[in-house]
């Protein structure tokens, strides 16, 4: 295994209102790999992305990209690193300047990273062709494009500086299902052609399954399971993961129905944060805050559940059961 391209180590973030949005999260991404991050709304996925991108200040832990600790490098080096660490947001309608044409929006990113003026026009034309946006759209404004076309423009902008890693934060969730499939296939094709890595954040397990090599599952600001994607779909080790997977339509898939609501991150339960909704929780779950430990023999599958080795996630049935 190569050295990680991205190492976000033991990240934590508490907001002024007391909410611990990210609690000791570690995520790695290797060159050319796609890592999916999944969980319900409010679990800390997007906050983790903002910490990695430097859009929020880290309270604890650090982010290393391409061998550099982004908190300690010079401003010039940080500028270079950001050219190789790009972002595709959820809603391009709010991320693209309504007063800039498509070409101007992409060119702006190139100017920020000091591309030669004569190279910008040809580069913009090449990028639009790569993402399947007709050249005639270059002089249109965002309101003249559909949602799918806008997201292709956002992808072109992210690709403009030849990144090594693109963070996609719910990048297809605002699109119709048919358009989602087109954009996902585009992302796969671009990765195959250009070789960059993705950190793909989503609440949609079906989307993550389509794209990811590895999957990180978050709940209430913490990582509760991490595994190769195929292994996770075959043998989920955490009850929360089993519940998420059961929500994806499929033949023979068991439905796990959770009781209760997501607890407040400002006042999380004692012990395991998931225990108040977990159908297989026991008394000890209220006493022990479980660490992320290896399941199996290769160490690549990890879960934060004191009952993971018992295989409780695979014993859940179709019936609705209350939490312990």
Tab-separated table of C-alpha atoms in Angstrom:
chain	number	residue	atom	x	y	z
A	1	UNK	CA	0.000	0.000	0.000
A	2	UNK	CA	1.337	3.437	-0.922
A	3	UNK	CA	1.622	6.259	1.591
A	4	UNK	CA	-1.648	8.151	2.065
A	5	UNK	CA	-2.253	11.147	-0.160
A	6	UNK	CA	-4.524	12.525	2.563
A	7	UNK	CA	-4.183	11.822	6.269
A	8	UNK	CA	-6.735	13.568	8.470
A	9	UNK	CA	-5.652	12.425	11.921
A	10	UNK	CA	-7.768	12.610	15.113
A	11	UNK	CA	-9.783	15.632	13.957
A	12	UNK	CA	-12.123	17.306	16.437
A	13	UNK	CA	-14.317	20.371	16.154
A	14	UNK	CA	-16.597	21.920	18.786
A	15	UNK	CA	-18.690	24.942	17.862
A	16	UNK	CA	-19.437	27.903	20.124
A	17	UNK	CA	-22.914	26.517	20.872
A	18	UNK	CA	-21.330	23.476	22.541
A	19	UNK	CA	-21.964	21.036	19.689
A	20	UNK	CA	-19.113	18.556	19.257
A	21	UNK	CA	-19.586	18.126	15.508
A	22	UNK	CA	-16.449	16.045	14.879
A	23	UNK	CA	-14.997	13.814	17.584
A	24	UNK	CA	-11.583	12.193	17.045
A	25	UNK	CA	-12.088	11.374	13.348
A	26	UNK	CA	-9.275	9.844	11.297
A	27	UNK	CA	-9.624	9.423	7.522
A	28	UNK	CA	-7.011	8.389	4.980
A	29	UNK	CA	-7.173	8.515	1.188
A	30	UNK	CA	-4.528	6.906	-1.022
A	31	UNK	CA	-3.597	8.042	-4.552
A	32	UNK	CA	-6.248	7.107	-7.095
A	33	UNK	CA	-8.628	5.791	-4.424
A	34	UNK	CA	-12.242	6.716	-3.765
A	35	UNK	CA	-13.232	6.825	-0.098
A	36	UNK	CA	-16.926	7.252	0.662
A	37	UNK	CA	-18.080	8.920	3.884
A	38	UNK	CA	-21.682	8.143	4.820
A	39	UNK	CA	-24.139	8.805	7.609
A	40	UNK	CA	-27.365	10.622	8.434
A	41	UNK	CA	-27.682	14.390	8.230
A	42	UNK	CA	-25.989	15.938	11.245
A	43	UNK	CA	-23.420	13.173	11.719
A	44	UNK	CA	-20.439	15.463	10.965
A	45	UNK	CA	-19.636	14.505	7.361
A	46	UNK	CA	-19.652	17.999	5.887
A	47	UNK	CA	-17.893	19.514	8.902
A	48	UNK	CA	-15.142	16.933	8.466
A	49	UNK	CA	-14.834	17.938	4.806
A	50	UNK	CA	-14.544	21.612	5.749
A	51	UNK	CA	-11.812	20.810	8.279
A	52	UNK	CA	-9.880	18.884	5.619
A	53	UNK	CA	-10.266	21.732	3.119
A	54	UNK	CA	-9.250	24.351	5.661
A	55	UNK	CA	-12.633	26.072	5.549
A	56	UNK	CA	-12.954	25.555	9.314
A	57	UNK	CA	-10.232	25.695	11.937
A	58	UNK	CA	-9.305	22.373	13.509
A	59	UNK	CA	-9.616	22.254	17.317
A	60	UNK	CA	-7.524	19.093	17.645
A	61	UNK	CA	-5.674	16.794	15.262
A	62	UNK	CA	-4.135	17.737	11.931
A	63	UNK	CA	-4.511	17.384	8.171
A	64	UNK	CA	-1.581	16.186	6.067
A	65	UNK	CA	-1.849	16.298	2.281
A	66	UNK	CA	0.772	14.918	-0.089
A	67	UNK	CA	3.221	14.655	2.812
A	68	UNK	CA	2.662	18.203	4.115
A	69	UNK	CA	1.031	19.218	7.386
A	70	UNK	CA	-1.292	21.945	6.135
A	71	UNK	CA	-1.285	23.706	9.510
A	72	UNK	CA	2.476	24.345	9.471
A	73	UNK	CA	3.420	25.031	5.832
A	74	UNK	CA	4.112	28.510	4.464
A	75	UNK	CA	1.329	30.425	2.738
A	76	UNK	CA	3.004	29.899	-0.651
A	77	UNK	CA	3.212	26.142	-0.104
A	78	UNK	CA	-0.387	26.081	1.118
A	79	UNK	CA	-1.459	27.818	-2.092
A	80	UNK	CA	0.295	25.110	-4.110
A	81	UNK	CA	-1.316	22.381	-2.029
A	82	UNK	CA	-4.779	23.849	-2.540
A	83	UNK	CA	-4.314	23.665	-6.296
A	84	UNK	CA	-4.031	19.902	-5.876
A	85	UNK	CA	-6.840	19.614	-3.299
A	86	UNK	CA	-10.103	20.738	-4.887
A	87	UNK	CA	-13.792	20.748	-3.993
A	88	UNK	CA	-17.137	19.990	-5.663
A	89	UNK	CA	-20.026	21.339	-3.531
A	90	UNK	CA	-23.570	20.080	-3.188
A	91	UNK	CA	-25.289	22.979	-4.907
A	92	UNK	CA	-23.431	24.624	-7.805
A	93	UNK	CA	-26.169	27.257	-8.102
A	94	UNK	CA	-24.910	28.831	-4.881
A	95	UNK	CA	-21.203	28.171	-5.459
A	96	UNK	CA	-21.009	29.723	-8.938
A	97	UNK	CA	-21.041	33.520	-9.181
A	98	UNK	CA	-24.290	34.471	-10.981
A	99	UNK	CA	-22.498	37.434	-12.592
A	100	UNK	CA	-19.783	35.278	-14.143
A	101	UNK	CA	-20.189	33.277	-17.308
A	102	UNK	CA	-19.301	29.593	-17.287
A	103	UNK	CA	-15.927	30.357	-18.865
A	104	UNK	CA	-15.214	33.138	-16.375
A	105	UNK	CA	-16.058	30.897	-13.403
A	106	UNK	CA	-13.568	28.248	-14.505
A	107	UNK	CA	-10.968	30.825	-15.549
A	108	UNK	CA	-11.166	32.511	-12.139
A	109	UNK	CA	-9.793	29.367	-10.472
A	110	UNK	CA	-6.916	29.312	-12.959
A	111	UNK	CA	-6.128	32.977	-12.351
A	112	UNK	CA	-6.071	32.424	-8.591
A	113	UNK	CA	-3.464	29.727	-9.133
A	114	UNK	CA	-1.476	31.984	-11.484
A	115	UNK	CA	-1.866	30.254	-14.797
A	116	UNK	CA	-0.438	32.143	-17.760
A	117	UNK	CA	-3.080	34.338	-19.373
A	118	UNK	CA	-2.595	32.839	-22.832
A	119	UNK	CA	-3.113	29.306	-21.472
A	120	UNK	CA	-6.421	29.981	-19.710
A	121	UNK	CA	-8.759	30.122	-22.723
A	122	UNK	CA	-7.592	26.833	-24.273
A	123	UNK	CA	-7.642	25.194	-20.842
A	124	UNK	CA	-11.266	26.246	-20.242
A	125	UNK	CA	-12.294	24.860	-23.643
A	126	UNK	CA	-10.557	21.555	-22.911
A	127	UNK	CA	-12.220	21.255	-19.501
A	128	UNK	CA	-15.719	21.901	-20.849
A	129	UNK	CA	-15.157	19.207	-23.453
A	130	UNK	CA	-13.928	16.787	-20.764
A	131	UNK	CA	-17.101	17.168	-18.695
A	132	UNK	CA	-19.497	17.128	-21.641
A	133	UNK	CA	-20.601	20.768	-21.675
A	134	UNK	CA	-21.000	22.174	-25.210
A	135	UNK	CA	-18.522	24.900	-26.141
A	136	UNK	CA	-21.443	27.246	-26.908
A	137	UNK	CA	-22.349	27.248	-23.205
A	138	UNK	CA	-19.051	28.912	-22.240
A	139	UNK	CA	-20.594	32.381	-22.492
A	140	UNK	CA	-23.819	31.493	-20.689
A	141	UNK	CA	-24.602	32.435	-17.100
A	142	UNK	CA	-25.465	29.922	-14.353
A	143	UNK	CA	-29.203	30.636	-14.472
A	144	UNK	CA	-29.228	29.547	-18.122
A	145	UNK	CA	-28.023	26.019	-17.338
A	146	UNK	CA	-29.763	22.996	-15.822
A	147	UNK	CA	-28.708	21.504	-12.492
A	148	UNK	CA	-26.785	18.696	-14.156
A	149	UNK	CA	-24.980	21.102	-16.488
A	150	UNK	CA	-24.076	23.341	-13.550
A	151	UNK	CA	-22.602	20.417	-11.650
A	152	UNK	CA	-20.518	19.517	-14.697
A	153	UNK	CA	-19.210	23.096	-14.697
A	154	UNK	CA	-18.367	22.768	-10.983
A	155	UNK	CA	-16.468	19.556	-11.764
A	156	UNK	CA	-14.629	21.296	-14.614
A	157	UNK	CA	-13.627	24.084	-12.231
A	158	UNK	CA	-12.317	21.535	-9.728
A	159	UNK	CA	-10.349	19.772	-12.472
A	160	UNK	CA	-8.827	22.996	-13.768
A	161	UNK	CA	-5.633	22.813	-11.681
A	162	UNK	CA	-4.934	19.081	-12.229
A	163	UNK	CA	-5.828	18.058	-8.653
A	164	UNK	CA	-4.644	14.906	-6.961
A	165	UNK	CA	-7.721	14.777	-4.699
A	166	UNK	CA	-11.242	16.139	-5.099
A	167	UNK	CA	-13.567	16.374	-2.097
A	168	UNK	CA	-17.166	15.871	-3.270
A	169	UNK	CA	-19.652	16.981	-0.605
A	170	UNK	CA	-23.099	15.572	-1.511
A	171	UNK	CA	-22.136	16.368	-5.098
A	172	UNK	CA	-25.141	14.645	-6.706
A	173	UNK	CA	-27.789	14.803	-3.975
A	174	UNK	CA	-29.513	17.868	-5.477
A	175	UNK	CA	-29.910	16.205	-8.898
A	176	UNK	CA	-32.672	14.050	-10.352
A	177	UNK	CA	-31.911	10.327	-10.292
A	178	UNK	CA	-31.315	10.059	-14.031
A	179	UNK	CA	-28.954	13.046	-13.955
A	180	UNK	CA	-27.250	11.642	-10.848
A	181	UNK	CA	-26.315	8.520	-12.782
A	182	UNK	CA	-24.839	10.582	-15.621
A	183	UNK	CA	-22.713	12.695	-13.265
A	184	UNK	CA	-21.555	9.648	-11.299
A	185	UNK	CA	-20.505	7.910	-14.500
A	186	UNK	CA	-18.654	11.074	-15.500
A	187	UNK	CA	-16.761	11.070	-12.189
A	188	UNK	CA	-15.813	7.414	-12.697
A	189	UNK	CA	-14.634	8.056	-16.265
A	190	UNK	CA	-12.600	11.107	-15.219
A	191	UNK	CA	-10.914	9.184	-12.439
A	192	UNK	CA	-10.040	6.366	-14.830
A	193	UNK	CA	-8.595	8.875	-17.302
A	194	UNK	CA	-6.839	11.280	-14.922
A	195	UNK	CA	-6.054	9.101	-11.902
A	196	UNK	CA	-7.076	11.514	-9.130
A	197	UNK	CA	-8.556	10.386	-5.815
A	198	UNK	CA	-11.992	11.250	-4.427
A	199	UNK	CA	-13.279	11.788	-0.906
A	200	UNK	CA	-16.975	11.316	-1.628
A	201	UNK	CA	-19.391	12.445	1.074
A	202	UNK	CA	-23.008	11.319	0.839
A	203	UNK	CA	-26.012	10.122	2.806
A	204	UNK	CA	-26.943	7.828	-0.094
A	205	UNK	CA	-25.518	4.318	0.312
A	206	UNK	CA	-26.416	3.329	-3.251
A	207	UNK	CA	-24.331	6.213	-4.615
A	208	UNK	CA	-21.404	5.370	-2.340
A	209	UNK	CA	-21.568	1.712	-3.336
A	210	UNK	CA	-21.327	2.702	-7.002
A	211	UNK	CA	-18.167	4.793	-6.524
A	212	UNK	CA	-16.166	3.754	-3.488
A	213	UNK	CA	-13.174	1.525	-2.866
A	214	UNK	CA	-13.437	2.063	0.906
A	215	UNK	CA	-16.243	3.390	3.077
A	216	UNK	CA	-16.170	5.340	6.343
A	217	UNK	CA	-19.433	5.352	8.330
A	218	UNK	CA	-20.040	8.259	10.727
A	219	UNK	CA	-22.563	8.666	13.518
A	220	UNK	CA	-22.854	11.616	15.910
A	221	UNK	CA	-19.464	13.023	14.946
A	222	UNK	CA	-17.520	9.766	15.228
A	223	UNK	CA	-16.364	7.051	12.841
A	224	UNK	CA	-18.253	3.883	13.797
A	225	UNK	CA	-17.091	1.616	10.965
A	226	UNK	CA	-14.519	1.569	8.179
A	227	UNK	CA	-13.983	-1.131	5.579
A	228	UNK	CA	-13.370	-2.009	1.971
A	229	UNK	CA	-16.660	-1.324	0.195
A	230	UNK	CA	-17.317	-4.905	-0.911
A	231	UNK	CA	-16.592	-6.266	2.578
A	232	UNK	CA	-18.853	-3.685	4.198
A	233	UNK	CA	-21.781	-4.660	1.970
A	234	UNK	CA	-21.223	-8.359	2.691
A	235	UNK	CA	-20.473	-8.198	6.424
A	236	UNK	CA	-21.419	-4.984	8.210
A	237	UNK	CA	-20.031	-5.138	11.753
A	238	UNK	CA	-21.801	-2.171	13.369
A	239	UNK	CA	-25.595	-2.168	13.913
A	240	UNK	CA	-25.832	1.380	12.572
A	241	UNK	CA	-24.166	0.341	9.327
A	242	UNK	CA	-26.541	-2.607	9.047
A	243	UNK	CA	-29.477	-0.214	9.419
A	244	UNK	CA	-28.107	2.109	6.736
A	245	UNK	CA	-27.503	-0.756	4.324
A	246	UNK	CA	-30.962	-2.154	4.913
A	247	UNK	CA	-32.480	1.103	3.671
A	248	UNK	CA	-31.046	0.557	0.180
A	249	UNK	CA	-33.662	-1.202	-1.982
A	250	UNK	CA	-32.611	-4.627	-3.177
A	251	UNK	CA	-33.868	-8.195	-3.508
A	252	UNK	CA	-33.704	-10.148	-0.260
A	253	UNK	CA	-32.388	-7.191	1.714
A	254	UNK	CA	-33.478	-7.153	5.347
A	255	UNK	CA	-35.010	-3.929	6.673
A	256	UNK	CA	-33.686	-2.756	10.047
A	257	UNK	CA	-35.943	-0.132	11.613
A	258	UNK	CA	-34.368	2.051	14.293
A	259	UNK	CA	-36.327	3.494	17.190
A	260	UNK	CA	-35.887	7.042	18.447
A	261	UNK	CA	-34.288	10.120	16.933
A	262	UNK	CA	-30.684	11.145	16.423
A	263	UNK	CA	-29.442	12.439	19.816
A	264	UNK	CA	-28.290	16.023	20.164
A	265	UNK	CA	-24.536	16.347	19.558
A	266	UNK	CA	-24.557	19.013	22.274
A	267	UNK	CA	-25.667	16.378	24.794
A	268	UNK	CA	-24.701	12.921	23.484
A	269	UNK	CA	-25.546	9.723	25.373
A	270	UNK	CA	-23.003	8.196	27.723
A	271	UNK	CA	-20.937	5.309	26.432
A	272	UNK	CA	-21.772	4.409	22.847
A	273	UNK	CA	-23.524	7.308	21.101
A	274	UNK	CA	-25.696	4.886	19.123
A	275	UNK	CA	-26.989	2.860	22.093
A	276	UNK	CA	-30.259	4.836	22.484
A	277	UNK	CA	-31.354	3.664	19.022
A	278	UNK	CA	-29.523	0.352	18.801
A	279	UNK	CA	-31.693	-2.794	18.654
A	280	UNK	CA	-28.933	-4.964	20.178
A	281	UNK	CA	-27.621	-2.627	22.905
A	282	UNK	CA	-26.850	-4.067	26.340
A	283	UNK	CA	-26.172	-2.443	29.690
A	284	UNK	CA	-22.439	-2.192	29.106
A	285	UNK	CA	-23.042	-0.006	26.065
A	286	UNK	CA	-23.972	2.850	28.422
A	287	UNK	CA	-20.677	2.502	30.285
A	288	UNK	CA	-18.080	2.092	27.522
A	289	UNK	CA	-17.272	4.536	24.708
A	290	UNK	CA	-16.055	2.000	22.157
A	291	UNK	CA	-12.834	2.503	20.226
A	292	UNK	CA	-12.513	1.709	16.536
A	293	UNK	CA	-10.934	-1.752	16.566
A	294	UNK	CA	-10.032	-4.270	13.860
A	295	UNK	CA	-12.526	-6.932	12.876
A	296	UNK	CA	-11.114	-9.984	11.110
A	297	UNK	CA	-7.521	-10.812	10.335
A	298	UNK	CA	-6.325	-8.202	7.830
A	299	UNK	CA	-6.975	-5.118	10.005
A	300	UNK	CA	-8.701	-3.236	7.174
A	301	UNK	CA	-12.205	-3.693	8.599
A	302	UNK	CA	-12.747	-1.755	11.830
A	303	UNK	CA	-15.799	-1.068	13.949
A	304	UNK	CA	-16.582	0.879	17.138
A	305	UNK	CA	-18.941	-1.583	18.849
A	306	UNK	CA	-18.254	-3.736	21.899
A	307	UNK	CA	-20.413	-6.495	20.384
A	308	UNK	CA	-18.951	-6.401	16.868
A	309	UNK	CA	-17.024	-9.655	17.292
A	310	UNK	CA	-20.305	-11.380	18.205
A	311	UNK	CA	-21.672	-10.617	14.734
A	312	UNK	CA	-24.703	-8.807	16.139
A	313	UNK	CA	-25.042	-6.578	13.059
A	314	UNK	CA	-25.761	-9.641	10.928
A	315	UNK	CA	-28.383	-10.994	13.334
A	316	UNK	CA	-30.784	-8.077	12.978
A	317	UNK	CA	-34.184	-9.125	11.606
A	318	UNK	CA	-36.988	-7.572	9.614
A	319	UNK	CA	-38.958	-6.909	12.789
A	320	UNK	CA	-38.930	-3.537	14.488
A	321	UNK	CA	-37.352	-3.800	17.943
A	322	UNK	CA	-36.888	-1.159	20.587
A	323	UNK	CA	-33.552	-0.019	21.949
A	324	UNK	CA	-32.236	-1.578	25.141
